[in-house]
Amino acid sequence: MRPEVNNGSGSPIRADTANRPFLMAALFLLVLVLSLAAATQYFAHAFQYHAALGAHQNFLYAPWKILEWAKLWPDRYGNEFSMAGSVATMTAAIGLILLLALKRHLSGPATSYLHGSARWAGKKDIVAAGLLPPRRSLLEVLRGQNDASSRSTGVYVGAWVDRRGRQHYLRHSGPEHVLCYAPTRSGKGVGLIVPTLLSWGESAVITDLKGELWELTAGWRKQYAGNRVLRFEPASINGGAHWNPLDEIRLGSEFEVGDVQNLATLIVDPDGKGLESHWQKSAQALLVGLILHALYQARSSGGTTPSLSDIDFLLSDPNRDIAELWMEMFTLPPSSGSNCRIVNASGRDMMDRPTDEAGSVLSTAKSYLSLYRDPVVRGNISDSHFQIRSLMHHDDPVSLYIVTRPTDKARLRPLIRILLNMIVRLLADRIEFEGGRPRPVYKHRLLMMLDEFPSLGKLEILQESLAFLAGYGIKCYLICQDLSQLKSSRTGYGQDESITSNCHIQNAFPPNRVETAEHLSKLTGQTTIVREQVTKGDRHTSRTLQEVQRSLLTVDECLRMPGPVKGVKDGNDVIEKPGDMIIYVAGFPAIYGRQPLYFQDAIFQKRAEVPAPRTSDRL
């Protein structure tokens, strides 16, 4: 007796098993009809298709004719009827054997993938994953229907080459997030970022480290995509947009204290490591009261909203003793604001501290505000040319380019962190329902294209919010150099990060580090191969076949993936041919793809040639 074994493999989730009983019943009826047809045709052939047998079509009779003839001549032609019955029995036996074999195959008691069933995705898999449009039916072709409208807001995650050598762009238009691993100078800009920005028609926030993305994409986005384009470059005086973080505080609402506390925390925690010391916590408490005090005074006097430079000046005014400020805060009248008690408490705290401790708290707070003493930065944050809510609620889509030159990247990081933190917090604050389903309250979706995002430090709110940002119309495209940069305990999100688990798509260019290659190898999965062992003796040679497990893409194969071919033009490295890449969509086989290059596409190249605006828009 054959023992029962459980050696099925792979995921049965997408297996279409609901219609199998109906399929088997239909096939059984087909076998029955074929056996009757075989008996009928044999009987007719034995009598050379005599006219007494009735009408036929090209010597073909209805399958059930044998039953009519048996009823018509029950006592005659016994030998012929017996032979026809044998033919029917033999046909039915062959059909039933094939039917049982098919049933056995479909039930899958054993498979050829005992050690793993991983494989590379084919076109059907890629279509099912939502990266390629489904094939249109004849009716849709005749009606002129296409998928352009549903995929007009997608992001490019790579390209795929079919068996005929044709390249297909892989584009994802769903709400889920994308995480890309791309080492420096690997072609992520020309392959993924630029094509996406030259086709995404809705709002976007782009971290532009060199200003190249503005030059290549802002012109098309403004002139042809109908976007208002903003260039926020805090360390430049060349016509960029201004933005004052204090303008985002919802003064006079129930959110004002929370807004100020979040802003103060970001100021004293520029690296996202948390408030670890007593001095940081005390400086944060001081800044909460001081910012509220400055806002209340500006509102009372009818002046403009103070900036972070003004907050720093309050603590560094050479013409005023600091004790006067503490007393002013302590005696702020209740009529100034609904939360003036917080201001009073901050002033009292500083008055009650010993001189040395108060001096240390003061110096700590001032040290975190030193960036805003730069006159260029001070000018760019003195007022606001846009509000964060305008990114998704303005009549037109809005594209915000956050430009930081490499020489200013480190010192401007605290301000950029404040901006990104406020974008996430203020735009993911409200959702409405209609008919039992969420209803969009925004006018435009928002794409957050964050290149080198781990270099901004740990943005805890981004990590925590990824799980639900899609529900608010925000799609994140996060790009890092490698897995080690993302999981760094010192500058990244640590080993227990949740960024990877909340990104539906992960794509990667050829990695430089083993850790990233190991991660990609695990994502592709394990497969089963047949290994042949040859044993040679004096007279005989034996061959043994054995099924063994191996990674679909081993670590060393991942590290040896072909990268882009580069040449030299005008003294600079220029990509001439694309390299390979891996695209992984959760729940589907991994895709072995190719890097797309925008300048090899005539449409993208034409769009990139549209000149960028000389100055930023203002809202």
Coordinates of C-alpha atoms in Angstrom, one line a residue:
M1 CA 0.0 0.0 0.0
R2 CA 1.4 3.4 -1.0
P3 CA 2.0 5.6 2.1
E4 CA 0.5 9.1 2.1
V5 CA 3.0 11.9 1.9
N6 CA 2.7 15.6 2.1
N7 CA 5.1 16.9 -0.5
G8 CA 3.1 19.7 -2.1
S9 CA 5.0 22.9 -2.6
G10 CA 4.3 26.5 -3.5
S11 CA 1.5 28.8 -2.7
P12 CA -2.0 27.6 -3.6
I13 CA -3.5 31.1 -3.1
R14 CA -3.9 31.9 -6.8
A15 CA -4.7 28.3 -7.9
D16 CA -8.1 28.2 -9.6
T17 CA -9.7 25.2 -7.9
A18 CA -13.3 26.4 -7.6
N19 CA -14.3 25.1 -11.0
R20 CA -12.5 21.7 -11.0
P21 CA -15.6 19.6 -10.1
F22 CA -17.4 21.1 -13.1
L23 CA -14.4 20.6 -15.3
M24 CA -14.1 16.9 -14.4
A25 CA -17.9 16.4 -15.0
A26 CA -17.6 18.1 -18.4
L27 CA -14.7 15.9 -19.4
F28 CA -16.5 12.8 -18.3
L29 CA -19.4 13.6 -20.5
L30 CA -17.0 14.3 -23.3
V31 CA -15.5 10.8 -22.9
L32 CA -19.0 9.3 -23.0
V33 CA -19.9 11.2 -26.2
L34 CA -16.6 10.2 -27.8
S35 CA -17.1 6.5 -27.0
L36 CA -20.6 6.6 -28.5
A37 CA -19.3 8.4 -31.6
A38 CA -16.5 5.8 -32.0
A39 CA -19.1 3.0 -31.9
T40 CA -21.4 4.8 -34.3
Q41 CA -18.7 5.4 -36.8
Y42 CA -17.4 1.8 -36.6
F43 CA -20.9 0.4 -37.2
A44 CA -21.5 2.8 -40.1
H45 CA -18.1 1.8 -41.7
A46 CA -19.0 -1.9 -41.3
F47 CA -22.0 -1.3 -43.5
Q48 CA -20.2 1.0 -45.9
Y49 CA -22.5 4.0 -44.9
H50 CA -25.6 2.3 -46.3
A51 CA -28.6 4.6 -47.0
A52 CA -30.7 2.7 -44.5
L53 CA -28.5 4.1 -41.7
G54 CA -30.0 7.6 -42.4
A55 CA -28.6 11.0 -43.2
H56 CA -25.0 11.9 -42.5
Q57 CA -22.6 14.9 -43.0
N58 CA -19.5 13.8 -44.9
F59 CA -19.9 10.3 -43.5
L60 CA -20.2 11.6 -39.9
Y61 CA -23.2 10.5 -37.9
A62 CA -24.6 11.9 -34.7
P63 CA -22.9 10.1 -31.7
W64 CA -26.1 8.6 -30.4
K65 CA -27.1 7.0 -33.7
I66 CA -25.7 3.6 -32.5
L67 CA -28.4 3.6 -29.8
E68 CA -31.2 4.2 -32.4
W69 CA -29.8 1.5 -34.7
A70 CA -29.7 -1.0 -31.8
K71 CA -33.3 -0.3 -31.0
L72 CA -34.3 -0.5 -34.7
W73 CA -32.5 -3.9 -35.3
P74 CA -32.3 -5.6 -31.9
D75 CA -32.2 -9.1 -33.3
R76 CA -30.0 -8.6 -36.3
Y77 CA -26.4 -7.8 -36.9
G78 CA -25.4 -9.1 -33.4
N79 CA -21.7 -9.5 -34.4
E80 CA -21.4 -5.9 -35.7
F81 CA -23.1 -4.5 -32.6
S82 CA -20.8 -6.5 -30.4
M83 CA -17.7 -5.2 -32.2
A84 CA -19.1 -1.6 -32.0
G85 CA -19.6 -2.1 -28.2
S86 CA -15.9 -3.2 -27.9
V87 CA -14.8 -0.1 -29.7
A88 CA -16.9 2.1 -27.4
T89 CA -15.5 0.3 -24.4
M90 CA -11.9 0.7 -25.5
T91 CA -12.5 4.4 -26.3
A92 CA -14.1 5.0 -22.9
A93 CA -11.3 3.1 -21.2
I94 CA -8.6 5.2 -22.8
G95 CA -10.5 8.4 -22.0
L96 CA -11.0 7.5 -18.4
I97 CA -7.4 6.6 -18.0
L98 CA -6.4 10.1 -19.3
L99 CA -9.1 11.6 -17.2
L100 CA -7.7 10.0 -14.0
A101 CA -4.2 11.1 -15.0
L102 CA -5.4 14.6 -15.4
K103 CA -7.2 14.5 -12.0
R104 CA -4.1 13.2 -10.4
H105 CA -2.1 15.9 -11.9
L106 CA -4.5 18.7 -10.8
S107 CA -4.7 17.3 -7.3
G108 CA -1.0 17.5 -7.1
P109 CA -0.1 14.7 -4.6
A110 CA 3.5 15.1 -5.7
T111 CA 5.4 17.9 -7.5
S112 CA 8.7 18.6 -9.1
Y113 CA 9.4 21.4 -6.7
L114 CA 9.9 19.8 -3.3
H115 CA 12.8 22.0 -2.5
G116 CA 11.4 25.2 -3.7
S117 CA 9.2 26.5 -6.5
A118 CA 10.7 30.0 -7.2
R119 CA 10.9 31.1 -10.8
W120 CA 11.4 34.3 -12.8
A121 CA 8.2 36.1 -13.6
G122 CA 6.7 35.8 -17.1
K123 CA 4.4 38.2 -18.8
K124 CA 1.3 36.9 -17.2
D125 CA 2.8 37.3 -13.8
I126 CA 3.9 40.9 -14.6
V127 CA 0.4 41.8 -15.8
A128 CA -1.2 40.2 -12.7
A129 CA 1.2 42.3 -10.6
G130 CA -0.1 45.4 -12.2
L131 CA 3.2 46.5 -13.9
L132 CA 2.0 45.8 -17.5
P133 CA -1.4 46.6 -19.0
P134 CA -3.7 43.6 -19.5
R135 CA -4.3 42.5 -23.0
R136 CA -7.3 44.2 -24.6
S137 CA -10.2 42.2 -25.9
L138 CA -11.4 42.5 -29.5
L139 CA -14.4 44.4 -28.2
E140 CA -12.2 46.9 -26.4
V141 CA -10.0 47.4 -29.5
L142 CA -13.1 48.0 -31.7
R143 CA -14.4 50.5 -29.1
G144 CA -11.0 52.3 -29.0
Q145 CA -10.7 51.6 -25.3
N146 CA -7.2 51.5 -23.8
D147 CA -5.6 51.6 -20.4
A148 CA -3.9 55.0 -20.7
S149 CA -6.3 56.7 -18.3
S150 CA -5.8 54.2 -15.5
R151 CA -2.0 54.2 -15.9
S152 CA -1.3 57.9 -16.5
T153 CA -0.2 58.5 -12.9
G154 CA 2.1 55.5 -12.5
V155 CA 5.7 55.4 -11.4
Y156 CA 8.4 53.6 -13.4
V157 CA 10.0 50.7 -11.5
G158 CA 12.1 49.2 -14.3
A159 CA 11.8 47.5 -17.7
W160 CA 11.4 44.0 -18.9
V161 CA 12.6 42.3 -22.1
D162 CA 10.4 39.6 -23.5
R163 CA 11.5 36.5 -25.5
R164 CA 11.4 38.5 -28.8
G165 CA 13.8 41.1 -27.4
R166 CA 11.2 43.8 -27.0
Q167 CA 11.5 46.1 -24.0
H168 CA 8.5 46.9 -22.0
Y169 CA 8.4 49.6 -19.3
L170 CA 7.2 48.5 -15.9
R171 CA 4.9 51.0 -14.3
H172 CA 3.0 50.9 -11.1
S173 CA -0.1 53.0 -10.6
G174 CA -1.4 51.6 -7.4
P175 CA -1.3 53.4 -4.0
E176 CA 1.4 51.2 -2.6
H177 CA 5.0 52.4 -1.9
V178 CA 8.2 51.6 -3.7
L179 CA 11.7 51.0 -2.2
C180 CA 14.7 51.1 -4.5
Y181 CA 18.3 50.0 -3.8
A182 CA 20.6 51.9 -6.1
P183 CA 24.3 52.5 -5.4
T184 CA 25.9 55.8 -6.3
R185 CA 26.4 56.4 -10.1
S186 CA 24.3 53.4 -11.0
G187 CA 21.8 55.2 -13.2
K188 CA 18.8 55.6 -10.8
G189 CA 18.2 59.2 -11.9
V190 CA 18.2 58.6 -15.6
G191 CA 16.5 55.2 -15.3
L192 CA 13.7 55.7 -12.7
I193 CA 13.4 59.2 -11.2
V194 CA 13.5 61.2 -14.4
P195 CA 11.0 59.0 -16.4
T196 CA 8.7 59.0 -13.4
L197 CA 8.7 62.8 -13.1
L198 CA 8.3 63.2 -16.9
S199 CA 5.1 61.2 -16.8
W200 CA 3.5 61.6 -13.3
G201 CA 0.9 64.4 -13.7
E202 CA -0.2 64.9 -10.2
S203 CA 1.5 66.6 -7.2
A204 CA 5.0 65.6 -6.1
V205 CA 7.6 66.3 -3.5
I206 CA 11.1 65.7 -4.8
T207 CA 14.4 65.8 -2.9
D208 CA 16.8 67.1 -5.6
L209 CA 20.3 66.9 -4.3
K210 CA 22.1 68.6 -7.2
G211 CA 19.3 70.6 -8.9
E212 CA 19.5 68.3 -11.9
L213 CA 15.9 67.1 -11.5
W214 CA 14.6 70.6 -11.6
E215 CA 16.5 71.3 -14.8
L216 CA 15.3 68.1 -16.5
T217 CA 11.7 67.8 -15.4
A218 CA 10.3 71.1 -14.1
G219 CA 9.8 72.6 -17.5
W220 CA 7.6 69.8 -18.8
R221 CA 5.7 69.5 -15.5
K222 CA 4.9 73.2 -15.6
Q223 CA 4.1 73.7 -19.3
Y224 CA 2.5 70.3 -20.2
A225 CA 1.5 68.6 -17.0
G226 CA -0.3 71.7 -15.6
N227 CA 1.8 71.8 -12.4
R228 CA 2.7 74.8 -10.3
V229 CA 6.5 74.2 -9.7
L230 CA 8.2 75.3 -6.5
R231 CA 11.9 75.3 -6.0
F232 CA 12.8 75.5 -2.3
E233 CA 16.6 76.0 -2.0
P234 CA 17.3 77.4 1.5
A235 CA 21.0 78.2 0.7
S236 CA 20.4 80.1 -2.5
I237 CA 19.2 83.5 -3.5
N238 CA 18.4 82.6 -7.1
G239 CA 14.6 83.1 -7.1
G240 CA 13.6 80.1 -5.0
A241 CA 10.4 79.8 -3.0
H242 CA 10.3 80.8 0.6
W243 CA 8.8 78.7 3.4
N244 CA 8.4 79.5 7.1
P245 CA 7.8 76.5 9.3
L246 CA 5.9 78.6 11.8
D247 CA 3.3 79.5 9.2
E248 CA 2.2 75.9 9.4
I249 CA 1.3 76.1 13.1
R250 CA -2.5 76.1 13.4
L251 CA -2.7 78.9 15.8
G252 CA -6.0 79.3 17.7
S253 CA -7.0 75.7 17.1
E254 CA -6.8 72.6 19.3
F255 CA -3.7 71.6 17.3
E256 CA -1.5 74.6 18.1
V257 CA 0.3 73.1 21.1
G258 CA 0.8 69.8 19.3
D259 CA 2.1 71.6 16.3
V260 CA 4.6 73.6 18.3
Q261 CA 5.7 70.6 20.4
N262 CA 6.4 68.6 17.2
L263 CA 8.4 71.5 15.7
A264 CA 10.4 72.1 18.9
T265 CA 11.2 68.3 19.0
L266 CA 12.5 68.4 15.4
I267 CA 14.7 71.4 16.2
V268 CA 16.5 69.8 19.1
D269 CA 16.6 66.4 17.5
P270 CA 18.2 67.0 14.1
D271 CA 19.3 63.4 13.6
G272 CA 16.2 61.6 14.7
K273 CA 17.8 59.8 17.6
G274 CA 15.3 61.0 20.1
L275 CA 15.6 63.3 23.1
E276 CA 18.3 61.5 25.0
S277 CA 19.7 64.1 27.4
H278 CA 18.3 66.3 30.1
W279 CA 19.6 69.4 28.1
Q280 CA 17.7 68.4 25.0
K281 CA 14.5 67.8 26.9
S282 CA 14.8 71.1 28.7
A283 CA 15.7 73.0 25.5
Q284 CA 12.6 71.5 23.8
A285 CA 10.3 72.6 26.7
L286 CA 11.8 76.1 26.5
L287 CA 11.3 76.4 22.7
V288 CA 7.7 75.3 23.0
G289 CA 7.0 78.2 25.4
L290 CA 9.1 80.6 23.4
I291 CA 7.6 79.9 20.0
L292 CA 4.1 80.2 21.5
H293 CA 5.1 83.5 23.1
A294 CA 6.4 84.9 19.8
L295 CA 3.3 83.8 17.9
Y296 CA 1.0 85.3 20.4
Q297 CA 2.9 88.6 20.4
A298 CA 2.9 88.8 16.6
R299 CA -0.9 88.2 16.5
S300 CA -1.6 90.8 19.2
S301 CA 0.5 93.4 17.4
G302 CA -0.8 92.6 14.0
G303 CA 2.7 91.8 12.8
T304 CA 4.0 89.1 10.4
T305 CA 4.5 85.5 11.6
P306 CA 8.0 85.2 13.3
S307 CA 10.5 82.8 11.8
L308 CA 13.0 80.5 13.4
S309 CA 15.6 83.3 12.9
D310 CA 13.4 85.5 15.0
I311 CA 13.2 82.9 17.7
D312 CA 17.0 82.7 17.8
F313 CA 17.2 86.5 18.0
L314 CA 15.0 86.5 21.1
L315 CA 17.5 84.3 22.8
S316 CA 20.6 86.2 21.5
D317 CA 19.4 89.8 21.6
P318 CA 22.6 91.8 22.6
N319 CA 20.5 94.8 23.7
R320 CA 18.4 92.9 26.2
D321 CA 19.1 90.9 29.4
I322 CA 17.8 87.4 29.0
A323 CA 16.1 87.7 32.4
E324 CA 13.7 90.2 31.0
L325 CA 12.5 87.7 28.4
W326 CA 11.8 85.1 31.1
M327 CA 9.8 87.7 33.1
E328 CA 7.9 88.7 30.0
M329 CA 7.0 85.1 29.3
F330 CA 6.0 84.5 33.0
T331 CA 3.8 87.6 33.1
L332 CA 2.1 87.1 29.7
P333 CA -1.6 87.9 30.3
P334 CA -4.2 85.2 29.6
S335 CA -5.9 87.3 27.0
S336 CA -2.8 86.7 24.7
G337 CA -3.8 83.2 23.8
S338 CA -5.6 80.1 25.0
N339 CA -2.4 78.3 26.0
C340 CA -0.6 81.2 27.6
R341 CA -0.1 79.1 30.7
I342 CA 2.4 77.0 28.8
V343 CA 4.3 80.3 28.1
N344 CA 4.1 81.3 31.7
A345 CA 5.4 77.9 32.8
S346 CA 8.4 78.0 30.5
G347 CA 9.3 81.5 31.8
R348 CA 9.0 80.3 35.4
D349 CA 11.1 77.2 34.7
M350 CA 14.0 79.3 33.5
M351 CA 13.7 81.8 36.4
D352 CA 13.7 78.9 38.9
R353 CA 16.8 77.2 37.4
P354 CA 20.2 77.7 39.0
T355 CA 22.3 80.1 36.9
D356 CA 24.6 77.4 35.6
E357 CA 21.7 75.1 34.6
A358 CA 19.8 77.9 33.0
G359 CA 22.8 78.9 31.0
S360 CA 23.3 75.3 29.8
V361 CA 19.7 75.0 28.7
L362 CA 19.9 78.4 27.0
S363 CA 23.1 77.5 25.2
T364 CA 21.7 74.1 24.1
A365 CA 18.6 75.8 22.6
K366 CA 20.7 78.4 20.8
S367 CA 23.0 75.8 19.4
Y368 CA 20.1 74.1 17.6
L369 CA 19.0 77.5 16.1
S370 CA 22.5 78.5 14.8
L371 CA 21.6 77.4 11.2
Y372 CA 19.0 80.2 11.0
R373 CA 21.6 82.9 11.6
D374 CA 22.8 82.5 8.0
P375 CA 21.4 85.5 6.2
V376 CA 20.5 83.5 3.1
V377 CA 18.7 80.9 5.0
R378 CA 17.0 83.6 7.1
G379 CA 15.7 85.2 4.0
N380 CA 14.3 82.0 2.6
I381 CA 12.4 81.2 5.8
S382 CA 11.2 84.7 6.6
D383 CA 7.9 84.2 4.9
S384 CA 6.0 81.6 2.9
H385 CA 5.3 81.4 -0.8
F386 CA 3.3 78.2 -0.3
Q387 CA 1.5 76.2 2.3
I388 CA 1.9 72.5 2.8
R389 CA -1.8 71.8 2.4
S390 CA -1.6 73.4 -1.1
L391 CA 0.4 70.3 -2.3
M392 CA -2.8 68.2 -2.4
H393 CA -5.6 70.8 -2.1
H394 CA -4.6 73.5 -4.6
D395 CA -6.7 73.9 -7.7
D396 CA -3.6 72.8 -9.8
P397 CA -1.2 70.0 -9.0
V398 CA 1.9 71.3 -7.2
S399 CA 5.5 70.0 -7.6
L400 CA 7.9 71.0 -4.8
Y401 CA 11.6 70.5 -5.5
I402 CA 13.7 70.5 -2.3
V403 CA 17.2 71.4 -3.6
T404 CA 20.3 71.1 -1.5
R405 CA 23.8 71.4 -2.9
P406 CA 26.3 68.7 -1.7
T407 CA 28.3 71.3 0.2
D408 CA 25.2 72.4 2.1
K409 CA 23.5 69.0 2.6
A410 CA 24.7 68.3 6.1
R411 CA 24.0 71.7 7.6
L412 CA 20.6 72.1 6.0
R413 CA 19.4 68.6 7.1
P414 CA 17.6 69.9 10.2
L415 CA 15.4 72.3 8.1
I416 CA 14.7 69.6 5.4
R417 CA 13.7 67.2 8.1
I418 CA 11.2 69.7 9.5
L419 CA 9.7 70.2 6.1
L420 CA 9.3 66.5 5.3
N421 CA 8.0 65.8 8.8
M422 CA 5.3 68.5 8.5
I423 CA 4.3 67.3 5.0
V424 CA 3.6 63.8 6.3
R425 CA 1.9 65.0 9.5
L426 CA -0.3 67.7 8.0
L427 CA -1.4 65.9 4.9
A428 CA -2.3 62.6 6.6
D429 CA -4.7 64.1 9.2
R430 CA -8.2 63.6 7.8
I431 CA -10.2 60.9 6.0
E432 CA -13.9 60.7 5.2
F433 CA -16.2 57.8 4.4
E434 CA -19.1 57.5 2.1
G435 CA -21.1 54.4 1.5
G436 CA -18.9 52.4 3.8
R437 CA -15.8 53.2 1.8
P438 CA -13.1 55.9 2.3
R439 CA -13.7 59.0 0.1
P440 CA -10.8 61.2 -1.0
V441 CA -10.8 64.6 0.5
Y442 CA -7.8 65.8 -1.5
K443 CA -7.8 67.2 -5.1
H444 CA -4.5 65.6 -6.2
R445 CA -2.5 62.5 -5.2
L446 CA 1.0 63.2 -3.9
L447 CA 4.2 61.4 -4.9
M448 CA 7.0 61.7 -2.4
M449 CA 10.2 61.0 -4.5
L450 CA 12.8 60.8 -1.8
D451 CA 16.3 60.2 -3.1
E452 CA 19.0 59.2 -0.5
F453 CA 16.3 59.4 2.2
P454 CA 18.4 57.6 4.9
S455 CA 20.9 60.5 4.6
L456 CA 18.2 62.7 6.2
G457 CA 18.5 60.8 9.4
K458 CA 15.8 58.7 11.0
L459 CA 12.4 60.2 10.2
E460 CA 10.3 58.3 12.7
I461 CA 7.0 59.7 11.5
L462 CA 7.8 58.5 7.9
Q463 CA 8.5 55.0 9.1
E464 CA 5.4 54.9 11.3
S465 CA 3.1 56.5 8.7
L466 CA 4.0 54.3 5.7
A467 CA 1.4 51.8 6.8
F468 CA -1.4 54.2 6.3
L469 CA -0.2 57.0 4.0
A470 CA -1.6 55.3 0.9
G471 CA -5.1 55.8 2.4
Y472 CA -4.5 59.6 2.3
G473 CA -3.4 59.7 -1.3
I474 CA 0.3 59.8 -0.6
K475 CA 2.6 57.4 -2.5
C476 CA 6.3 57.2 -1.4
Y477 CA 9.1 56.3 -3.8
L478 CA 12.1 55.8 -1.4
I479 CA 15.6 55.4 -2.8
C480 CA 18.7 54.3 -0.8
Q481 CA 22.2 53.2 -1.7
D482 CA 21.9 49.8 -0.1
L483 CA 20.3 47.8 2.8
S484 CA 23.2 48.7 5.2
Q485 CA 22.5 52.4 4.8
L486 CA 18.8 51.8 5.6
K487 CA 19.4 49.5 8.6
S488 CA 22.3 51.4 10.1
S489 CA 21.8 51.8 13.9
R490 CA 23.7 55.0 13.9
T491 CA 22.4 56.9 10.9
G492 CA 19.5 54.8 9.6
Y493 CA 16.4 53.0 10.9
G494 CA 18.1 50.1 12.7
Q495 CA 17.8 46.3 12.2
D496 CA 14.1 46.4 13.3
E497 CA 13.1 48.9 10.7
S498 CA 9.6 48.6 9.1
I499 CA 10.3 50.5 5.9
T500 CA 10.9 47.3 3.8
S501 CA 7.8 45.6 5.2
N502 CA 5.6 48.5 4.2
C503 CA 6.9 48.8 0.6
H504 CA 4.9 46.7 -1.8
I505 CA 7.5 46.9 -4.5
Q506 CA 11.3 46.6 -4.0
N507 CA 13.6 47.1 -7.0
A508 CA 17.4 47.0 -7.1
F509 CA 20.3 47.8 -9.4
P510 CA 23.4 45.6 -9.2
P511 CA 24.5 46.0 -5.5
N512 CA 27.9 46.6 -4.2
R513 CA 27.5 45.2 -0.7
V514 CA 27.0 41.5 0.3
E515 CA 24.2 42.4 2.7
T516 CA 22.0 43.8 0.0
A517 CA 22.8 40.9 -2.3
E518 CA 21.8 38.4 0.4
H519 CA 18.5 40.3 0.9
L520 CA 17.8 40.2 -2.9
S521 CA 18.7 36.6 -3.1
K522 CA 16.2 35.8 -0.3
L523 CA 13.5 37.8 -2.1
T524 CA 13.8 35.8 -5.3
G525 CA 13.4 32.5 -3.3
Q526 CA 14.5 28.9 -3.6
T527 CA 14.0 26.7 -6.5
T528 CA 14.5 23.0 -7.3
I529 CA 17.1 21.8 -9.9
V530 CA 18.1 18.3 -11.0
R531 CA 21.8 17.4 -10.3
E532 CA 23.5 14.7 -12.3
Q533 CA 26.2 12.6 -10.6
V534 CA 28.4 10.5 -12.8
T535 CA 30.4 7.6 -11.3
K536 CA 33.0 6.0 -13.5
G537 CA 34.4 2.5 -12.8
D538 CA 36.7 0.2 -14.6
R539 CA 34.0 -1.1 -16.8
H540 CA 30.8 0.8 -16.2
T541 CA 29.7 4.4 -15.8
S542 CA 26.6 5.1 -13.6
R543 CA 24.5 8.2 -13.7
T544 CA 22.3 9.4 -10.8
L545 CA 19.8 12.2 -11.0
Q546 CA 18.9 14.0 -7.7
E547 CA 16.6 16.9 -7.0
V548 CA 18.4 19.6 -4.9
Q549 CA 17.7 23.1 -3.7
R550 CA 19.4 26.3 -4.8
S551 CA 18.6 30.0 -4.7
L552 CA 17.0 31.3 -7.9
L553 CA 19.6 34.0 -7.7
T554 CA 22.6 33.3 -5.5
V555 CA 24.5 36.0 -3.7
D556 CA 27.5 36.0 -6.0
E557 CA 25.2 36.0 -9.1
C558 CA 23.5 39.0 -7.7
L559 CA 26.8 40.8 -7.1
R560 CA 27.8 39.9 -10.7
M561 CA 24.7 41.3 -12.3
P562 CA 25.7 43.3 -15.4
G563 CA 25.7 47.0 -14.6
P564 CA 25.3 49.9 -17.0
V565 CA 28.0 50.3 -19.7
K566 CA 29.6 53.8 -19.4
G567 CA 31.6 55.9 -21.7
V568 CA 33.3 59.3 -21.4
K569 CA 31.7 62.4 -22.9
D570 CA 33.0 65.9 -22.2
G571 CA 35.0 64.5 -19.3
N572 CA 32.0 63.0 -17.6
D573 CA 30.9 59.4 -17.2
V574 CA 27.8 58.8 -19.5
I575 CA 25.7 55.6 -19.5
E576 CA 25.6 54.2 -23.0
K577 CA 23.9 50.9 -22.3
P578 CA 21.5 49.9 -19.5
G579 CA 22.3 47.3 -16.9
D580 CA 20.2 44.6 -15.4
M581 CA 18.0 45.0 -12.3
I582 CA 15.6 43.0 -10.1
I583 CA 12.0 44.0 -9.4
Y584 CA 10.1 42.3 -6.6
V585 CA 6.4 42.7 -6.1
A586 CA 5.0 41.2 -3.0
G587 CA 3.1 38.0 -3.7
F588 CA 4.5 37.5 -7.2
P589 CA 7.6 35.9 -8.7
A590 CA 10.6 38.2 -8.9
I591 CA 11.2 39.9 -12.2
Y592 CA 14.6 39.9 -13.9
G593 CA 14.5 43.2 -15.7
R594 CA 16.6 45.9 -17.3
Q595 CA 17.2 49.5 -16.4
P596 CA 15.2 52.0 -18.6
L597 CA 17.1 55.1 -19.8
Y598 CA 15.0 58.2 -20.5
F599 CA 17.4 59.6 -23.1
Q600 CA 17.0 56.4 -25.2
D601 CA 13.3 57.1 -25.5
A602 CA 12.4 59.9 -28.0
I603 CA 9.3 61.0 -26.0
F604 CA 11.2 61.3 -22.7
Q605 CA 14.1 63.0 -24.3
K606 CA 11.8 65.6 -25.9
R607 CA 10.1 66.3 -22.6
A608 CA 13.5 66.7 -20.8
E609 CA 14.5 69.3 -23.3
V610 CA 11.7 71.7 -22.2
P611 CA 13.6 74.5 -20.5
A612 CA 13.1 74.8 -16.7
P613 CA 11.5 78.0 -15.3
R614 CA 14.0 80.6 -14.3
T615 CA 12.2 81.4 -11.0
S616 CA 9.9 79.4 -8.8
D617 CA 6.2 79.8 -8.8
R618 CA 4.3 81.3 -5.8
L619 CA 1.0 80.1 -4.5

